[in-house]
Amino acid sequence: MEIIDGKKVASELKLELKKQVAEMIENDIPAPHLAAILVGDDPASHTYVNSKEKDCREVGFISSLYKHPEKITERELFEIIDYINNDEEIDGLIVQLPLPKHISESKVIQRINPAKDVDGFHPLNVGKMLKGLPTYLPATPYGIMQLIERYDIDTEGKNCVVLGRSDIVGTPMSILLSRKTNPGNCTVTLCHSRTKDLKKIAAEADILIAAIGSPGFVTADMVKKDAVVIDVGIHRVPAPEKASGFKLVGDVQFAEVAKKCSYITPVPGGVGPMTRAGLLQNTFIAAKKEIYS
Ligand code: GUN
């Protein structure tokens, strides 16, 4: 069994970006600029946005944070998005999700200029992904595809089971792995809350992607021997033995599943750092105007 070291791969990708940014600056080209909009005071969203700002600093990107109270109206939020859409100095824009209930996430995503949609959530970019056209891939699927590539994992003709059909992870993962590409060419089954016999289906996977959002959901009996297991979950659970009082776990029961599979991503240090690197890569692509000129 080999542990897929997302932290290491992400560090290498970030180092590469840092070098390229230094070159841009030497040539009087401005560093890539990522803007983030954060609404309300959801602690997890604050943590994510702070990490994204730290990542930007690490590779030499410029970052701007637009923080707004929970009570901001949809119209006011649109005005801020329009302002950033029209600011030529900003290359990428993300609106941290979830948003308060009175704001339509779908409308907000559609308001973002697709050329700046470095989350890859805009329907135009989702459509491009579906058609195999160059676009911004959502950061987590982008990161997972790069891990599969870096570890030279054979996907051709394999049975892939994706647990969870979210717009951000499960659905795009199922599309990317079923496409006629390498990595890709998998036979994909997308499981969700209404799936019958989910355990049995999971146990037939050569590649199992767990993005179900439930701590320790995947047990050893749900995993085929020598399967590749990618754990997208990240949950804080109480751990009295730790000084902090908590620990991070994924959707997979790591200790028991690791004994059975060929490759596994740990939590933390697997998919998470790759998601963060994916956003930086998309912002870099946006700054270079590689997709929308
Ligand atoms: N909330 C959880 N994941 C994400 C993400 O990838 N992008 C944004 N904008 N919000 C999120």
mmCIF file of C-alpha atoms and ligand atoms in Angstrom:
data_model
loop_
_atom_site.group_PDB
_atom_site.id
_atom_site.type_symbol
_atom_site.label_atom_id
_atom_site.label_comp_id
_atom_site.label_asym_id
_atom_site.label_seq_id
_atom_site.Cartn_x
_atom_site.Cartn_y
_atom_site.Cartn_z
ATOM 1 C CA MET A 1 0.000 0.000 0.000
ATOM 2 C CA GLU A 2 1.268 3.455 -0.885
ATOM 3 C CA ILE A 3 0.111 6.669 0.728
ATOM 4 C CA ILE A 4 -0.607 9.409 -1.797
ATOM 5 C CA ASP A 5 1.211 12.420 -0.414
ATOM 6 C CA GLY A 6 -0.920 15.376 -1.465
ATOM 7 C CA LYS A 7 1.011 17.712 0.775
ATOM 8 C CA LYS A 8 4.262 16.934 -1.030
ATOM 9 C CA VAL A 9 2.783 17.211 -4.536
ATOM 10 C CA ALA A 10 1.031 20.472 -3.608
ATOM 11 C CA SER A 11 4.324 21.902 -2.259
ATOM 12 C CA GLU A 12 6.034 21.038 -5.548
ATOM 13 C CA LEU A 13 3.251 22.694 -7.542
ATOM 14 C CA LYS A 14 3.408 25.793 -5.352
ATOM 15 C CA LEU A 15 7.174 26.027 -5.729
ATOM 16 C CA GLU A 16 6.750 25.873 -9.505
ATOM 17 C CA LEU A 17 4.139 28.669 -9.356
ATOM 18 C CA LYS A 18 6.369 30.767 -7.113
ATOM 19 C CA LYS A 19 9.187 30.549 -9.662
ATOM 20 C CA GLN A 20 6.873 31.531 -12.498
ATOM 21 C CA VAL A 21 5.506 34.494 -10.532
ATOM 22 C CA ALA A 22 9.063 35.678 -9.798
ATOM 23 C CA GLU A 23 9.750 35.558 -13.550
ATOM 24 C CA MET A 24 6.609 37.575 -14.283
ATOM 25 C CA ILE A 25 7.640 40.240 -11.799
ATOM 26 C CA GLU A 26 11.169 40.368 -13.276
ATOM 27 C CA ASN A 27 9.551 41.055 -16.640
ATOM 28 C CA ASP A 28 7.329 43.825 -15.205
ATOM 29 C CA ILE A 29 4.211 41.676 -15.517
ATOM 30 C CA PRO A 30 1.949 42.052 -12.464
ATOM 31 C CA ALA A 31 1.607 39.017 -10.180
ATOM 32 C CA PRO A 32 -1.695 37.069 -10.456
ATOM 33 C CA HIS A 33 -4.417 38.637 -8.323
ATOM 34 C CA LEU A 34 -7.144 36.607 -6.601
ATOM 35 C CA ALA A 35 -10.166 38.283 -4.994
ATOM 36 C CA ALA A 36 -12.377 36.482 -2.490
ATOM 37 C CA ILE A 37 -15.811 37.547 -1.261
ATOM 38 C CA LEU A 38 -16.799 36.283 2.163
ATOM 39 C CA VAL A 39 -20.330 36.792 3.478
ATOM 40 C CA GLY A 40 -21.346 36.261 7.097
ATOM 41 C CA ASP A 41 -19.428 34.603 9.901
ATOM 42 C CA ASP A 42 -19.409 30.879 9.231
ATOM 43 C CA PRO A 43 -16.187 29.781 11.030
ATOM 44 C CA ALA A 44 -15.284 27.134 8.435
ATOM 45 C CA SER A 45 -15.636 29.653 5.589
ATOM 46 C CA HIS A 46 -13.403 32.107 7.458
ATOM 47 C CA THR A 47 -10.766 29.394 7.923
ATOM 48 C CA TYR A 48 -10.902 28.445 4.218
ATOM 49 C CA VAL A 49 -10.600 32.038 3.039
ATOM 50 C CA ASN A 50 -7.710 32.732 5.440
ATOM 51 C CA SER A 51 -5.903 29.662 4.064
ATOM 52 C CA LYS A 52 -6.455 30.853 0.503
ATOM 53 C CA GLU A 53 -4.937 34.256 1.383
ATOM 54 C CA LYS A 54 -1.955 32.543 3.027
ATOM 55 C CA ASP A 55 -1.443 30.358 -0.073
ATOM 56 C CA CYS A 56 -1.472 33.465 -2.273
ATOM 57 C CA ARG A 57 1.184 35.129 -0.125
ATOM 58 C CA GLU A 58 3.314 31.984 -0.242
ATOM 59 C CA VAL A 59 3.544 31.945 -4.049
ATOM 60 C CA GLY A 60 3.692 35.724 -4.502
ATOM 61 C CA PHE A 61 0.131 36.307 -5.734
ATOM 62 C CA ILE A 62 -1.818 39.406 -4.762
ATOM 63 C CA SER A 63 -5.016 38.691 -2.838
ATOM 64 C CA SER A 64 -7.952 40.902 -1.870
ATOM 65 C CA LEU A 65 -10.652 39.989 0.586
ATOM 66 C CA TYR A 66 -14.132 41.550 0.477
ATOM 67 C CA LYS A 67 -15.858 40.745 3.770
ATOM 68 C CA HIS A 68 -19.559 41.467 4.176
ATOM 69 C CA PRO A 69 -22.101 40.941 6.930
ATOM 70 C CA GLU A 70 -24.732 38.202 6.710
ATOM 71 C CA LYS A 71 -27.443 40.804 6.059
ATOM 72 C CA ILE A 72 -26.000 42.012 2.726
ATOM 73 C CA THR A 73 -28.673 41.883 0.005
ATOM 74 C CA GLU A 74 -28.368 39.900 -3.196
ATOM 75 C CA ARG A 75 -28.380 43.164 -5.171
ATOM 76 C CA GLU A 76 -25.524 44.600 -3.101
ATOM 77 C CA LEU A 77 -23.536 41.412 -3.594
ATOM 78 C CA PHE A 78 -24.121 41.582 -7.365
ATOM 79 C CA GLU A 79 -22.778 45.160 -7.358
ATOM 80 C CA ILE A 80 -19.565 44.022 -5.681
ATOM 81 C CA ILE A 81 -19.207 41.139 -8.144
ATOM 82 C CA ASP A 82 -19.789 43.541 -11.068
ATOM 83 C CA TYR A 83 -17.150 45.882 -9.668
ATOM 84 C CA ILE A 84 -14.578 43.062 -9.436
ATOM 85 C CA ASN A 85 -15.612 41.707 -12.854
ATOM 86 C CA ASN A 86 -14.700 45.112 -14.315
ATOM 87 C CA ASP A 87 -11.460 45.596 -12.393
ATOM 88 C CA GLU A 88 -8.732 44.791 -14.882
ATOM 89 C CA GLU A 89 -6.192 44.313 -12.108
ATOM 90 C CA ILE A 90 -8.067 41.328 -10.680
ATOM 91 C CA ASP A 91 -7.598 37.993 -12.476
ATOM 92 C CA GLY A 92 -9.693 35.580 -10.402
ATOM 93 C CA LEU A 93 -12.779 35.877 -8.195
ATOM 94 C CA ILE A 94 -14.249 33.382 -5.776
ATOM 95 C CA VAL A 95 -17.365 33.827 -3.676
ATOM 96 C CA GLN A 96 -16.968 31.554 -0.679
ATOM 97 C CA LEU A 97 -19.893 29.142 -0.274
ATOM 98 C CA PRO A 98 -22.237 28.536 1.448
ATOM 99 C CA LEU A 99 -24.074 31.871 1.240
ATOM 100 C CA PRO A 100 -26.905 33.002 3.540
ATOM 101 C CA LYS A 101 -30.306 31.538 2.614
ATOM 102 C CA HIS A 102 -31.702 34.815 1.220
ATOM 103 C CA ILE A 103 -29.028 34.865 -1.503
ATOM 104 C CA SER A 104 -29.237 32.559 -4.519
ATOM 105 C CA GLU A 105 -25.911 30.757 -4.942
ATOM 106 C CA SER A 106 -26.835 29.905 -8.496
ATOM 107 C CA LYS A 107 -27.470 33.557 -9.434
ATOM 108 C CA VAL A 108 -24.276 34.651 -7.697
ATOM 109 C CA ILE A 109 -22.187 32.088 -9.589
ATOM 110 C CA GLN A 110 -23.762 33.164 -12.874
ATOM 111 C CA ARG A 111 -22.957 36.813 -12.124
ATOM 112 C CA ILE A 112 -19.202 36.107 -12.025
ATOM 113 C CA ASN A 113 -17.341 36.859 -15.248
ATOM 114 C CA PRO A 114 -16.552 33.328 -16.567
ATOM 115 C CA ALA A 115 -13.015 34.502 -17.387
ATOM 116 C CA LYS A 116 -12.477 35.196 -13.656
ATOM 117 C CA ASP A 117 -14.364 32.132 -12.360
ATOM 118 C CA VAL A 118 -11.325 30.325 -10.977
ATOM 119 C CA ASP A 119 -13.599 28.008 -8.939
ATOM 120 C CA GLY A 120 -14.886 26.647 -12.262
ATOM 121 C CA PHE A 121 -18.484 26.833 -11.024
ATOM 122 C CA HIS A 122 -20.014 29.059 -13.751
ATOM 123 C CA PRO A 123 -22.306 27.073 -16.113
ATOM 124 C CA LEU A 124 -20.200 28.175 -19.086
ATOM 125 C CA ASN A 125 -17.078 26.669 -17.519
ATOM 126 C CA VAL A 126 -18.960 23.539 -16.403
ATOM 127 C CA GLY A 127 -20.166 23.162 -20.012
ATOM 128 C CA LYS A 128 -16.623 23.542 -21.314
ATOM 129 C CA MET A 129 -15.456 20.845 -18.892
ATOM 130 C CA LEU A 130 -18.236 18.549 -20.096
ATOM 131 C CA LYS A 131 -17.173 19.082 -23.696
ATOM 132 C CA GLY A 132 -13.480 18.553 -22.886
ATOM 133 C CA LEU A 133 -12.616 22.144 -23.820
ATOM 134 C CA PRO A 134 -9.897 24.094 -21.979
ATOM 135 C CA THR A 135 -11.396 25.648 -18.842
ATOM 136 C CA TYR A 136 -10.958 26.125 -15.108
ATOM 137 C CA LEU A 137 -11.583 22.764 -13.454
ATOM 138 C CA PRO A 138 -13.095 22.958 -9.956
ATOM 139 C CA ALA A 139 -10.115 22.884 -7.585
ATOM 140 C CA THR A 140 -10.768 19.550 -5.830
ATOM 141 C CA PRO A 141 -11.353 17.454 -8.977
ATOM 142 C CA TYR A 142 -8.398 19.248 -10.581
ATOM 143 C CA GLY A 143 -6.221 18.312 -7.614
ATOM 144 C CA ILE A 144 -7.393 14.675 -7.611
ATOM 145 C CA MET A 145 -6.746 14.303 -11.362
ATOM 146 C CA GLN A 146 -3.221 15.620 -10.829
ATOM 147 C CA LEU A 147 -2.599 13.161 -7.973
ATOM 148 C CA ILE A 148 -3.775 10.255 -10.134
ATOM 149 C CA GLU A 149 -1.443 11.461 -12.890
ATOM 150 C CA ARG A 150 1.573 12.029 -10.638
ATOM 151 C CA TYR A 151 1.255 8.600 -9.043
ATOM 152 C CA ASP A 152 0.883 7.027 -12.480
ATOM 153 C CA ILE A 153 -2.343 5.296 -11.486
ATOM 154 C CA ASP A 154 -3.845 3.349 -14.367
ATOM 155 C CA THR A 155 -7.463 4.415 -14.920
ATOM 156 C CA GLU A 156 -8.084 2.979 -18.407
ATOM 157 C CA GLY A 157 -11.114 0.670 -18.358
ATOM 158 C CA LYS A 158 -11.249 0.670 -14.552
ATOM 159 C CA ASN A 159 -14.396 0.612 -12.496
ATOM 160 C CA CYS A 160 -14.631 3.927 -10.669
ATOM 161 C CA VAL A 161 -17.221 4.565 -7.989
ATOM 162 C CA VAL A 162 -17.813 8.135 -6.827
ATOM 163 C CA LEU A 163 -19.675 8.551 -3.545
ATOM 164 C CA GLY A 164 -21.517 11.893 -3.491
ATOM 165 C CA ARG A 165 -22.956 13.941 -6.368
ATOM 166 C CA SER A 166 -22.117 17.503 -5.316
ATOM 167 C CA ASP A 167 -21.580 20.183 -7.966
ATOM 168 C CA ILE A 168 -18.162 20.892 -6.477
ATOM 169 C CA VAL A 169 -16.685 17.372 -6.266
ATOM 170 C CA GLY A 170 -18.752 14.263 -7.069
ATOM 171 C CA THR A 171 -20.399 15.327 -10.329
ATOM 172 C CA PRO A 172 -17.280 16.868 -11.923
ATOM 173 C CA MET A 173 -15.177 13.883 -10.776
ATOM 174 C CA SER A 174 -17.592 11.495 -12.485
ATOM 175 C CA ILE A 175 -17.340 13.518 -15.720
ATOM 176 C CA LEU A 176 -13.549 13.838 -15.688
ATOM 177 C CA LEU A 177 -12.894 10.156 -15.043
ATOM 178 C CA SER A 178 -15.333 8.987 -17.708
ATOM 179 C CA ARG A 179 -13.893 11.228 -20.447
ATOM 180 C CA LYS A 180 -11.772 9.855 -23.276
ATOM 181 C CA THR A 181 -8.518 11.124 -21.745
ATOM 182 C CA ASN A 182 -5.634 9.930 -19.630
ATOM 183 C CA PRO A 183 -6.389 9.877 -16.709
ATOM 184 C CA GLY A 184 -9.927 8.918 -17.677
ATOM 185 C CA ASN A 185 -11.598 6.167 -19.698
ATOM 186 C CA CYS A 186 -13.128 4.764 -16.502
ATOM 187 C CA THR A 187 -16.530 3.141 -16.209
ATOM 188 C CA VAL A 188 -18.023 5.447 -13.606
ATOM 189 C CA THR A 189 -20.848 4.835 -11.137
ATOM 190 C CA LEU A 190 -22.035 7.922 -9.266
ATOM 191 C CA CYS A 191 -23.641 6.997 -5.930
ATOM 192 C CA HIS A 192 -25.753 9.301 -3.769
ATOM 193 C CA SER A 193 -28.269 9.347 -0.924
ATOM 194 C CA ARG A 194 -30.906 7.439 -2.960
ATOM 195 C CA THR A 195 -28.544 4.727 -4.217
ATOM 196 C CA LYS A 196 -29.598 1.177 -3.384
ATOM 197 C CA ASP A 197 -26.876 -1.276 -2.322
ATOM 198 C CA LEU A 198 -24.265 1.475 -2.100
ATOM 199 C CA LYS A 199 -21.941 -0.705 -0.032
ATOM 200 C CA LYS A 200 -22.041 -3.486 -2.599
ATOM 201 C CA ILE A 201 -21.369 -1.062 -5.466
ATOM 202 C CA ALA A 202 -18.473 0.580 -3.595
ATOM 203 C CA ALA A 203 -16.917 -2.850 -2.989
ATOM 204 C CA GLU A 204 -16.678 -3.371 -6.764
ATOM 205 C CA ALA A 205 -14.627 -0.224 -7.358
ATOM 206 C CA ASP A 206 -11.054 -0.296 -8.648
ATOM 207 C CA ILE A 207 -10.996 3.425 -7.854
ATOM 208 C CA LEU A 208 -13.177 4.703 -5.021
ATOM 209 C CA ILE A 209 -13.696 8.449 -4.569
ATOM 210 C CA ALA A 210 -15.315 9.207 -1.198
ATOM 211 C CA ALA A 211 -16.969 12.641 -1.245
ATOM 212 C CA ILE A 212 -20.043 11.889 0.801
ATOM 213 C CA GLY A 213 -19.430 14.279 3.686
ATOM 214 C CA SER A 214 -19.795 11.755 6.490
ATOM 215 C CA PRO A 215 -16.881 11.035 8.874
ATOM 216 C CA GLY A 216 -15.544 7.464 8.599
ATOM 217 C CA PHE A 217 -18.372 6.368 6.287
ATOM 218 C CA VAL A 218 -16.216 4.040 4.173
ATOM 219 C CA THR A 219 -15.295 0.900 6.077
ATOM 220 C CA ALA A 220 -12.943 -1.913 4.982
ATOM 221 C CA ASP A 221 -15.846 -4.177 3.925
ATOM 222 C CA MET A 222 -16.836 -1.522 1.338
ATOM 223 C CA VAL A 223 -13.421 -1.607 -0.336
ATOM 224 C CA LYS A 224 -12.122 -4.138 -2.857
ATOM 225 C CA LYS A 225 -8.645 -5.520 -2.248
ATOM 226 C CA ASP A 226 -5.989 -3.378 -3.968
ATOM 227 C CA ALA A 227 -8.434 -0.587 -4.800
ATOM 228 C CA VAL A 228 -7.272 3.036 -5.079
ATOM 229 C CA VAL A 229 -9.043 5.091 -2.404
ATOM 230 C CA ILE A 230 -9.339 8.879 -2.649
ATOM 231 C CA ASP A 231 -10.756 10.520 0.481
ATOM 232 C CA VAL A 232 -12.254 13.965 -0.100
ATOM 233 C CA GLY A 233 -13.885 14.333 3.342
ATOM 234 C CA ILE A 234 -12.479 16.535 6.068
ATOM 235 C CA HIS A 235 -14.203 16.613 9.452
ATOM 236 C CA ARG A 236 -13.251 17.893 12.888
ATOM 237 C CA VAL A 237 -14.083 15.262 15.498
ATOM 238 C CA PRO A 238 -13.524 15.395 19.267
ATOM 239 C CA ALA A 239 -10.226 13.827 20.425
ATOM 240 C CA PRO A 240 -9.664 14.285 24.160
ATOM 241 C CA GLU A 241 -6.169 12.758 23.827
ATOM 242 C CA LYS A 242 -5.039 15.735 21.680
ATOM 243 C CA ALA A 243 -3.970 19.063 23.195
ATOM 244 C CA SER A 244 -6.355 20.841 20.795
ATOM 245 C CA GLY A 245 -9.229 18.539 21.820
ATOM 246 C CA PHE A 246 -10.018 17.575 18.216
ATOM 247 C CA LYS A 247 -8.591 15.780 15.197
ATOM 248 C CA LEU A 248 -9.266 15.776 11.478
ATOM 249 C CA VAL A 249 -10.712 12.686 9.816
ATOM 250 C CA GLY A 250 -11.990 11.933 6.345
ATOM 251 C CA ASP A 251 -14.923 10.012 4.873
ATOM 252 C CA VAL A 252 -12.819 6.841 5.054
ATOM 253 C CA GLN A 253 -11.856 4.702 8.074
ATOM 254 C CA PHE A 254 -8.203 5.166 7.261
ATOM 255 C CA ALA A 255 -6.542 2.549 9.509
ATOM 256 C CA GLU A 256 -8.644 -0.423 8.398
ATOM 257 C CA VAL A 257 -8.999 0.590 4.730
ATOM 258 C CA ALA A 258 -5.264 1.317 4.322
ATOM 259 C CA LYS A 259 -4.503 -2.361 5.061
ATOM 260 C CA LYS A 260 -6.586 -3.454 2.108
ATOM 261 C CA CYS A 261 -6.015 -0.979 -0.702
ATOM 262 C CA SER A 262 -3.127 -0.257 -3.111
ATOM 263 C CA TYR A 263 -3.164 3.549 -2.757
ATOM 264 C CA ILE A 264 -4.893 5.849 -0.287
ATOM 265 C CA THR A 265 -4.995 9.592 0.377
ATOM 266 C CA PRO A 266 -4.614 10.513 4.064
ATOM 267 C CA VAL A 267 -6.627 13.168 5.909
ATOM 268 C CA PRO A 268 -5.079 15.627 6.502
ATOM 269 C CA GLY A 269 -2.355 15.813 3.845
ATOM 270 C CA GLY A 270 -4.110 14.182 0.878
ATOM 271 C CA VAL A 271 -6.734 15.910 -1.234
ATOM 272 C CA GLY A 272 -6.962 19.110 0.898
ATOM 273 C CA PRO A 273 -3.570 20.617 -0.034
ATOM 274 C CA MET A 274 -4.219 19.728 -3.688
ATOM 275 C CA THR A 275 -7.522 21.621 -3.647
ATOM 276 C CA ARG A 276 -5.691 24.679 -2.397
ATOM 277 C CA ALA A 277 -3.001 24.273 -5.063
ATOM 278 C CA GLY A 278 -5.693 23.837 -7.749
ATOM 279 C CA LEU A 279 -7.163 27.245 -6.984
ATOM 280 C CA LEU A 280 -3.729 28.846 -7.275
ATOM 281 C CA GLN A 281 -3.120 27.091 -10.592
ATOM 282 C CA ASN A 282 -6.465 28.326 -11.937
ATOM 283 C CA THR A 283 -5.651 31.873 -10.844
ATOM 284 C CA PHE A 284 -2.318 31.635 -12.615
ATOM 285 C CA ILE A 285 -4.056 30.395 -15.795
ATOM 286 C CA ALA A 286 -6.523 33.315 -15.499
ATOM 287 C CA ALA A 287 -3.677 35.822 -15.181
ATOM 288 C CA LYS A 288 -1.988 34.374 -18.270
ATOM 289 C CA LYS A 289 -5.323 34.665 -20.144
ATOM 290 C CA GLU A 290 -4.874 31.118 -21.390
ATOM 291 C CA ILE A 291 -8.594 30.348 -21.635
ATOM 292 C CA TYR A 292 -10.310 33.682 -22.214
ATOM 293 C CA SER A 293 -8.063 36.140 -24.062
HETATM 294 N N1 GUN B 1 -17.085 26.123 -0.165
HETATM 295 C C1 GUN B 1 -16.615 24.854 -0.034
HETATM 296 N N2 GUN B 1 -15.752 24.574 -1.035
HETATM 297 C C2 GUN B 1 -15.674 25.677 -1.799
HETATM 298 C C3 GUN B 1 -14.936 26.004 -2.971
HETATM 299 O O1 GUN B 1 -14.191 25.203 -3.532
HETATM 300 N N3 GUN B 1 -15.127 27.266 -3.464
HETATM 301 C C4 GUN B 1 -15.957 28.154 -2.877
HETATM 302 N N4 GUN B 1 -16.084 29.353 -3.442
HETATM 303 N N5 GUN B 1 -16.654 27.887 -1.784
HETATM 304 C C5 GUN B 1 -16.507 26.648 -1.255
#
